[in-house]
Amino acid sequence: MQTRTAQTIAALQAHLADNQLVEGTKLGTLKEIGETLQVSRTVVREAVAILQAQGKLEMRHGVGIFVAGDQPRPEAAGTAVMRSFAGYDGAFMDFLELRMAFEVHAAGLAALRRSWAQEEAIWSCCHAFETGLDEDDTLDQLDFDFHSAIARATNNSAFIEFFELMSAKLLPKPALQRRAYPSLVTSDYLQQSVAEHRQICEAISNADPEAARGAMAAHLSRSHERYRAHGNAS
């Protein structure tokens, strides 16, 4: 069964699609949306934060929730190079090492540059992952949303573009499904992931780039060890 947050995300996505809402359309306040969908403001806040991390909605503090821009962005300098690299078919562990370098630095930048709304989006994605631990089919997406929110909080267009282009290789799926890796993805492993996500969030909230980089490095190192163990067992 889906959590209320997941149900709210689905309802908001359906509302956007069914009404073909354009950029800048106001959906309402957290309270108004909550009353319409019959869920709490906390649930709406988490759902909106995840959709904001995906670039679909924009949360304006004290104003309301708006449809985010969906117009094609001008291709930034270097995008063609990144698109070419996205087709590179290198060794799996090579991409994991690349992810370490990229995401560790991204966490440090997010600690220095995140806006209020971006910080809230990161925390909301963290909470959504924690409440969705029993949802085997959606946990990978919830983890992706968390890391995507951090990349967006760098406010560096090259980082965001790189993450969007390379995410399929940097965050392979399935990664957190118990049925795919029953001996590796245990309840203890997932609870530790929750704790590590929280440490990353706290460092970003405290505007401590060194702690944010350290927390992300520790988190990814443990993930890489799991992949190595899986490879050695195969």
mmCIF file of C-alpha atoms in Angstrom:
data_model
loop_
_atom_site.group_PDB
_atom_site.id
_atom_site.type_symbol
_atom_site.label_atom_id
_atom_site.label_comp_id
_atom_site.label_asym_id
_atom_site.label_seq_id
_atom_site.Cartn_x
_atom_site.Cartn_y
_atom_site.Cartn_z
ATOM 1 C CA MET A 1 0.000 0.000 0.000
ATOM 2 C CA GLN A 2 1.270 3.462 -0.909
ATOM 3 C CA THR A 3 2.045 5.982 1.821
ATOM 4 C CA ARG A 4 -0.030 9.154 1.983
ATOM 5 C CA THR A 5 2.924 11.072 0.579
ATOM 6 C CA ALA A 6 3.135 8.764 -2.454
ATOM 7 C CA GLN A 7 -0.638 9.007 -2.956
ATOM 8 C CA THR A 8 -0.445 12.797 -2.769
ATOM 9 C CA ILE A 9 2.383 12.904 -5.310
ATOM 10 C CA ALA A 10 0.313 10.751 -7.683
ATOM 11 C CA ALA A 11 -2.730 12.983 -7.189
ATOM 12 C CA LEU A 12 -0.754 16.164 -7.883
ATOM 13 C CA GLN A 13 0.887 14.639 -10.964
ATOM 14 C CA ALA A 14 -2.525 13.579 -12.290
ATOM 15 C CA HIS A 15 -3.871 17.089 -11.638
ATOM 16 C CA LEU A 16 -0.999 18.628 -13.622
ATOM 17 C CA ALA A 17 -1.464 16.213 -16.520
ATOM 18 C CA ASP A 18 -5.266 16.293 -16.680
ATOM 19 C CA ASN A 19 -5.499 20.090 -16.619
ATOM 20 C CA GLN A 20 -2.411 20.805 -18.754
ATOM 21 C CA LEU A 21 -1.399 23.568 -16.370
ATOM 22 C CA VAL A 22 1.169 26.032 -17.635
ATOM 23 C CA GLU A 23 4.237 27.447 -15.929
ATOM 24 C CA GLY A 24 3.416 29.858 -13.118
ATOM 25 C CA THR A 25 -0.084 28.513 -12.406
ATOM 26 C CA LYS A 26 -0.789 28.645 -8.683
ATOM 27 C CA LEU A 27 -2.114 25.396 -7.214
ATOM 28 C CA GLY A 28 -2.850 26.925 -3.825
ATOM 29 C CA THR A 29 -1.313 27.013 -0.382
ATOM 30 C CA LEU A 30 -0.269 23.944 1.595
ATOM 31 C CA LYS A 31 -3.459 24.269 3.626
ATOM 32 C CA GLU A 32 -5.708 24.586 0.566
ATOM 33 C CA ILE A 33 -4.141 21.628 -1.212
ATOM 34 C CA GLY A 34 -4.319 19.576 1.969
ATOM 35 C CA GLU A 35 -8.022 20.333 2.362
ATOM 36 C CA THR A 36 -8.694 19.408 -1.278
ATOM 37 C CA LEU A 37 -6.809 16.104 -1.047
ATOM 38 C CA GLN A 38 -7.838 15.471 2.574
ATOM 39 C CA VAL A 39 -4.308 15.060 3.860
ATOM 40 C CA SER A 40 -2.234 16.979 6.385
ATOM 41 C CA ARG A 41 -0.056 19.973 5.531
ATOM 42 C CA THR A 42 2.992 17.888 6.450
ATOM 43 C CA VAL A 43 2.095 15.286 3.823
ATOM 44 C CA VAL A 44 1.487 18.002 1.212
ATOM 45 C CA ARG A 45 4.804 19.661 2.085
ATOM 46 C CA GLU A 46 6.707 16.395 1.604
ATOM 47 C CA ALA A 47 4.944 15.614 -1.677
ATOM 48 C CA VAL A 48 5.511 19.112 -3.059
ATOM 49 C CA ALA A 49 9.163 19.064 -2.007
ATOM 50 C CA ILE A 50 9.724 15.827 -3.935
ATOM 51 C CA LEU A 51 7.978 17.217 -7.025
ATOM 52 C CA GLN A 52 10.030 20.385 -6.634
ATOM 53 C CA ALA A 53 13.192 18.273 -6.600
ATOM 54 C CA GLN A 54 11.966 16.762 -9.877
ATOM 55 C CA GLY A 55 11.485 20.232 -11.356
ATOM 56 C CA LYS A 56 7.692 19.983 -11.608
ATOM 57 C CA LEU A 57 6.529 22.354 -8.869
ATOM 58 C CA GLU A 58 7.883 25.426 -7.132
ATOM 59 C CA MET A 59 7.243 26.204 -3.459
ATOM 60 C CA ARG A 60 7.280 29.950 -2.705
ATOM 61 C CA HIS A 61 7.519 30.582 1.005
ATOM 62 C CA GLY A 62 4.503 32.454 2.308
ATOM 63 C CA VAL A 63 2.874 32.579 -1.126
ATOM 64 C CA GLY A 64 1.932 29.081 -2.269
ATOM 65 C CA ILE A 65 2.696 26.255 -4.663
ATOM 66 C CA PHE A 66 3.169 26.955 -8.375
ATOM 67 C CA VAL A 67 3.728 24.938 -11.539
ATOM 68 C CA ALA A 68 7.428 25.086 -12.353
ATOM 69 C CA GLY A 69 8.793 26.049 -15.739
ATOM 70 C CA ASP A 70 8.634 23.229 -18.250
ATOM 71 C CA GLN A 71 10.000 25.089 -21.261
ATOM 72 C CA PRO A 72 13.191 23.697 -22.827
ATOM 73 C CA ARG A 73 16.259 25.427 -21.452
ATOM 74 C CA PRO A 74 18.945 26.753 -23.776
ATOM 75 C CA GLU A 75 21.692 24.187 -24.113
ATOM 76 C CA ALA A 76 24.480 25.236 -21.812
ATOM 77 C CA ALA A 77 28.106 25.297 -22.845
ATOM 78 C CA GLY A 78 29.538 21.810 -22.457
ATOM 79 C CA THR A 79 26.167 20.061 -22.645
ATOM 80 C CA ALA A 80 27.059 18.371 -25.937
ATOM 81 C CA VAL A 81 30.189 16.983 -24.314
ATOM 82 C CA MET A 82 28.182 15.685 -21.362
ATOM 83 C CA ARG A 83 25.621 14.104 -23.666
ATOM 84 C CA SER A 84 28.427 12.337 -25.478
ATOM 85 C CA PHE A 85 29.879 11.140 -22.183
ATOM 86 C CA ALA A 86 26.435 9.913 -21.102
ATOM 87 C CA GLY A 87 26.751 7.313 -23.833
ATOM 88 C CA TYR A 88 30.080 6.077 -22.491
ATOM 89 C CA ASP A 89 29.786 2.421 -21.536
ATOM 90 C CA GLY A 90 32.495 2.088 -18.911
ATOM 91 C CA ALA A 91 32.988 -0.355 -16.074
ATOM 92 C CA PHE A 92 30.306 -0.228 -13.399
ATOM 93 C CA MET A 93 32.753 0.471 -10.570
ATOM 94 C CA ASP A 94 34.226 3.345 -12.600
ATOM 95 C CA PHE A 95 30.860 5.092 -12.434
ATOM 96 C CA LEU A 96 30.604 4.483 -8.704
ATOM 97 C CA GLU A 97 33.949 6.221 -8.202
ATOM 98 C CA LEU A 98 32.772 9.083 -10.415
ATOM 99 C CA ARG A 99 29.624 9.334 -8.329
ATOM 100 C CA MET A 100 31.722 9.624 -5.168
ATOM 101 C CA ALA A 101 33.693 12.581 -6.548
ATOM 102 C CA PHE A 102 30.579 14.289 -7.916
ATOM 103 C CA GLU A 103 28.137 13.864 -5.033
ATOM 104 C CA VAL A 104 30.618 14.557 -2.254
ATOM 105 C CA HIS A 105 31.432 17.931 -3.782
ATOM 106 C CA ALA A 106 27.739 18.568 -4.509
ATOM 107 C CA ALA A 107 26.886 18.068 -0.839
ATOM 108 C CA GLY A 108 29.490 20.656 0.137
ATOM 109 C CA LEU A 109 28.144 23.173 -2.365
ATOM 110 C CA ALA A 110 24.564 22.538 -1.218
ATOM 111 C CA ALA A 111 25.589 23.333 2.363
ATOM 112 C CA LEU A 112 26.851 26.726 1.205
ATOM 113 C CA ARG A 113 24.292 27.657 -1.431
ATOM 114 C CA ARG A 114 20.923 26.037 -0.715
ATOM 115 C CA SER A 115 17.864 28.221 -0.470
ATOM 116 C CA TRP A 116 15.204 27.829 2.202
ATOM 117 C CA ALA A 117 12.933 25.967 -0.225
ATOM 118 C CA GLN A 118 15.765 23.717 -1.409
ATOM 119 C CA GLU A 119 16.704 22.828 2.161
ATOM 120 C CA GLU A 120 13.084 21.943 2.879
ATOM 121 C CA ALA A 121 12.966 19.833 -0.285
ATOM 122 C CA ILE A 122 16.044 17.872 0.823
ATOM 123 C CA TRP A 123 14.542 17.204 4.251
ATOM 124 C CA SER A 124 11.187 16.239 2.763
ATOM 125 C CA CYS A 125 12.857 13.748 0.430
ATOM 126 C CA CYS A 126 14.747 12.383 3.423
ATOM 127 C CA HIS A 127 11.498 11.902 5.348
ATOM 128 C CA ALA A 128 9.763 10.351 2.326
ATOM 129 C CA PHE A 129 12.555 7.773 2.038
ATOM 130 C CA GLU A 130 12.252 6.978 5.734
ATOM 131 C CA THR A 131 8.479 6.487 5.603
ATOM 132 C CA GLY A 132 8.718 4.482 2.369
ATOM 133 C CA LEU A 133 11.088 1.752 3.554
ATOM 134 C CA ASP A 134 8.421 -0.912 3.125
ATOM 135 C CA GLU A 135 7.662 0.108 -0.474
ATOM 136 C CA ASP A 136 10.085 -2.098 -2.375
ATOM 137 C CA ASP A 137 8.964 -0.877 -5.807
ATOM 138 C CA THR A 138 9.403 2.843 -5.104
ATOM 139 C CA LEU A 139 12.360 2.981 -2.720
ATOM 140 C CA ASP A 140 14.911 3.450 -5.512
ATOM 141 C CA GLN A 141 12.968 6.465 -6.796
ATOM 142 C CA LEU A 142 12.727 7.942 -3.305
ATOM 143 C CA ASP A 143 16.496 7.580 -2.910
ATOM 144 C CA PHE A 144 17.000 9.161 -6.325
ATOM 145 C CA ASP A 145 14.770 12.107 -5.337
ATOM 146 C CA PHE A 146 16.905 12.697 -2.233
ATOM 147 C CA HIS A 147 20.170 12.821 -4.164
ATOM 148 C CA SER A 148 18.558 14.867 -6.956
ATOM 149 C CA ALA A 149 17.393 17.473 -4.426
ATOM 150 C CA ILE A 150 20.972 17.868 -3.203
ATOM 151 C CA ALA A 151 22.284 18.264 -6.759
ATOM 152 C CA ARG A 152 19.706 20.989 -7.417
ATOM 153 C CA ALA A 153 20.669 22.759 -4.192
ATOM 154 C CA THR A 154 24.184 23.348 -5.553
ATOM 155 C CA ASN A 155 22.567 26.032 -7.753
ATOM 156 C CA ASN A 156 25.206 25.131 -10.317
ATOM 157 C CA SER A 157 23.600 24.508 -13.716
ATOM 158 C CA ALA A 158 26.460 22.243 -14.819
ATOM 159 C CA PHE A 159 26.044 20.030 -11.738
ATOM 160 C CA ILE A 160 22.280 19.805 -12.281
ATOM 161 C CA GLU A 161 22.696 19.051 -15.991
ATOM 162 C CA PHE A 162 25.347 16.428 -15.301
ATOM 163 C CA PHE A 163 23.185 14.707 -12.681
ATOM 164 C CA GLU A 164 20.175 14.623 -15.008
ATOM 165 C CA LEU A 165 22.201 13.163 -17.875
ATOM 166 C CA MET A 166 24.231 10.682 -15.862
ATOM 167 C CA SER A 167 21.793 9.638 -13.130
ATOM 168 C CA ALA A 168 20.939 6.323 -14.794
ATOM 169 C CA LYS A 169 24.601 5.335 -14.599
ATOM 170 C CA LEU A 170 25.419 7.012 -11.273
ATOM 171 C CA LEU A 171 22.356 5.616 -9.449
ATOM 172 C CA PRO A 172 21.681 2.201 -11.009
ATOM 173 C CA LYS A 173 18.311 0.526 -10.492
ATOM 174 C CA PRO A 174 17.287 -1.699 -8.874
ATOM 175 C CA ALA A 175 19.636 -0.886 -6.003
ATOM 176 C CA LEU A 176 17.493 -1.006 -2.873
ATOM 177 C CA GLN A 177 14.988 -3.746 -3.655
ATOM 178 C CA ARG A 178 15.012 -6.537 -1.110
ATOM 179 C CA ARG A 179 13.870 -9.107 -3.663
ATOM 180 C CA ALA A 180 16.775 -8.204 -5.957
ATOM 181 C CA TYR A 181 19.456 -8.321 -3.218
ATOM 182 C CA PRO A 182 17.924 -10.186 -0.263
ATOM 183 C CA SER A 183 21.267 -10.856 1.414
ATOM 184 C CA LEU A 184 22.499 -7.262 1.038
ATOM 185 C CA VAL A 185 19.460 -4.996 1.348
ATOM 186 C CA THR A 186 18.427 -5.839 4.889
ATOM 187 C CA SER A 187 16.311 -3.865 7.357
ATOM 188 C CA ASP A 188 19.483 -2.890 9.226
ATOM 189 C CA TYR A 189 21.066 -1.669 5.989
ATOM 190 C CA LEU A 190 18.053 0.497 5.169
ATOM 191 C CA GLN A 191 17.845 1.934 8.688
ATOM 192 C CA GLN A 192 21.519 2.849 8.436
ATOM 193 C CA SER A 193 20.771 4.581 5.114
ATOM 194 C CA VAL A 194 18.092 6.623 6.874
ATOM 195 C CA ALA A 195 20.572 7.652 9.573
ATOM 196 C CA GLU A 196 23.158 8.607 6.954
ATOM 197 C CA HIS A 197 20.615 10.644 4.982
ATOM 198 C CA ARG A 198 19.772 12.539 8.166
ATOM 199 C CA GLN A 199 23.453 13.256 8.854
ATOM 200 C CA ILE A 200 23.798 14.696 5.364
ATOM 201 C CA CYS A 201 20.667 16.824 5.855
ATOM 202 C CA GLU A 202 21.839 18.134 9.212
ATOM 203 C CA ALA A 203 25.224 19.141 7.819
ATOM 204 C CA ILE A 204 23.567 20.975 4.915
ATOM 205 C CA SER A 205 21.123 22.700 7.285
ATOM 206 C CA ASN A 206 24.031 23.757 9.494
ATOM 207 C CA ALA A 207 25.791 25.260 6.462
ATOM 208 C CA ASP A 208 28.795 23.040 7.203
ATOM 209 C CA PRO A 209 30.332 22.011 3.866
ATOM 210 C CA GLU A 210 33.084 19.907 5.428
ATOM 211 C CA ALA A 211 30.592 17.886 7.474
ATOM 212 C CA ALA A 212 28.283 17.566 4.442
ATOM 213 C CA ARG A 213 31.114 16.213 2.289
ATOM 214 C CA GLY A 214 32.166 13.830 5.045
ATOM 215 C CA ALA A 215 28.632 12.548 5.592
ATOM 216 C CA MET A 216 28.078 12.000 1.877
ATOM 217 C CA ALA A 217 31.455 10.282 1.497
ATOM 218 C CA ALA A 218 30.642 7.887 4.358
ATOM 219 C CA HIS A 219 27.204 7.177 2.879
ATOM 220 C CA LEU A 220 28.493 6.423 -0.609
ATOM 221 C CA SER A 221 31.478 4.422 0.650
ATOM 222 C CA ARG A 222 29.132 1.996 2.375
ATOM 223 C CA SER A 223 27.030 1.733 -0.770
ATOM 224 C CA HIS A 224 30.124 1.004 -2.847
ATOM 225 C CA GLU A 225 31.206 -1.706 -0.428
ATOM 226 C CA ARG A 226 27.817 -3.362 -0.908
ATOM 227 C CA TYR A 227 28.198 -3.337 -4.690
ATOM 228 C CA ARG A 228 31.692 -4.788 -4.414
ATOM 229 C CA ALA A 229 30.394 -7.528 -2.140
ATOM 230 C CA HIS A 230 27.637 -8.299 -4.625
ATOM 231 C CA GLY A 231 30.153 -8.437 -7.481
ATOM 232 C CA ASN A 232 32.432 -10.771 -5.583
ATOM 233 C CA ALA A 233 29.513 -13.037 -4.718
ATOM 234 C CA SER A 234 28.308 -13.227 -8.315
#
